[in-house]
């Protein structure tokens, strides 16, 4: 299980180098997805939900029609980015609809 120790900015930047579309912003990592339509966006959100529950780690999600904007931070680590955010981000990418 990934841990909840705050990561350094250098560690976050190094990880994000291999994670297309994810950006560091205000002690969070964020990514904006565009789905084909609302149905695909909602299905994506449901798939994210299963991983969030499995990890006991929950994203902030903002959906408008076919867009899903995701923000990840670890509340238990003082609202900083941890390995758990990177793990959830990688799982989200793995269940994202094809671009
Ligand atoms: C007890 C439970 O596992 C914790 O409260 C979890 C729940 N989901 C969480 N989600 C996020 N994003 N950060 C947390 O620190 C967090 N903590």
Coordinates of C-alpha atoms in Angstrom, one line a residue, residues 29-65:
X29 CA -2.1 17.0 -8.6
X30 CA -4.8 17.6 -11.2
X31 CA -5.8 16.4 -14.6
X32 CA -8.6 17.4 -17.0
X33 CA -10.2 14.6 -19.1
X34 CA -12.6 15.0 -22.0
X35 CA -14.9 12.0 -22.6
X36 CA -17.0 11.3 -25.7
X37 CA -20.2 12.3 -23.9
X38 CA -22.0 12.5 -20.5
X39 CA -22.6 8.7 -20.4
X40 CA -18.9 7.9 -20.9
X41 CA -17.9 10.6 -18.3
X42 CA -20.3 9.0 -15.7
X43 CA -19.0 5.5 -16.4
X44 CA -15.5 6.8 -16.0
X45 CA -16.4 8.3 -12.6
X46 CA -17.9 5.0 -11.5
X47 CA -14.7 3.1 -12.4
X48 CA -12.7 5.7 -10.4
X49 CA -15.0 5.1 -7.5
X50 CA -14.1 1.4 -7.2
X51 CA -10.4 2.3 -7.0
X52 CA -11.0 5.1 -4.5
X53 CA -12.8 2.6 -2.3
X54 CA -10.2 -0.1 -2.7
X55 CA -7.4 2.4 -1.7
X56 CA -9.5 4.2 0.9
X57 CA -8.4 7.4 -0.9
X58 CA -10.9 9.7 -2.6
X59 CA -10.6 12.2 -5.4
X60 CA -12.2 15.6 -5.9
X61 CA -14.3 15.2 -9.1
X62 CA -15.9 18.0 -11.1
X63 CA -18.0 16.9 -14.1
X64 CA -19.8 19.0 -16.7
X65 CA -21.3 17.0 -19.6

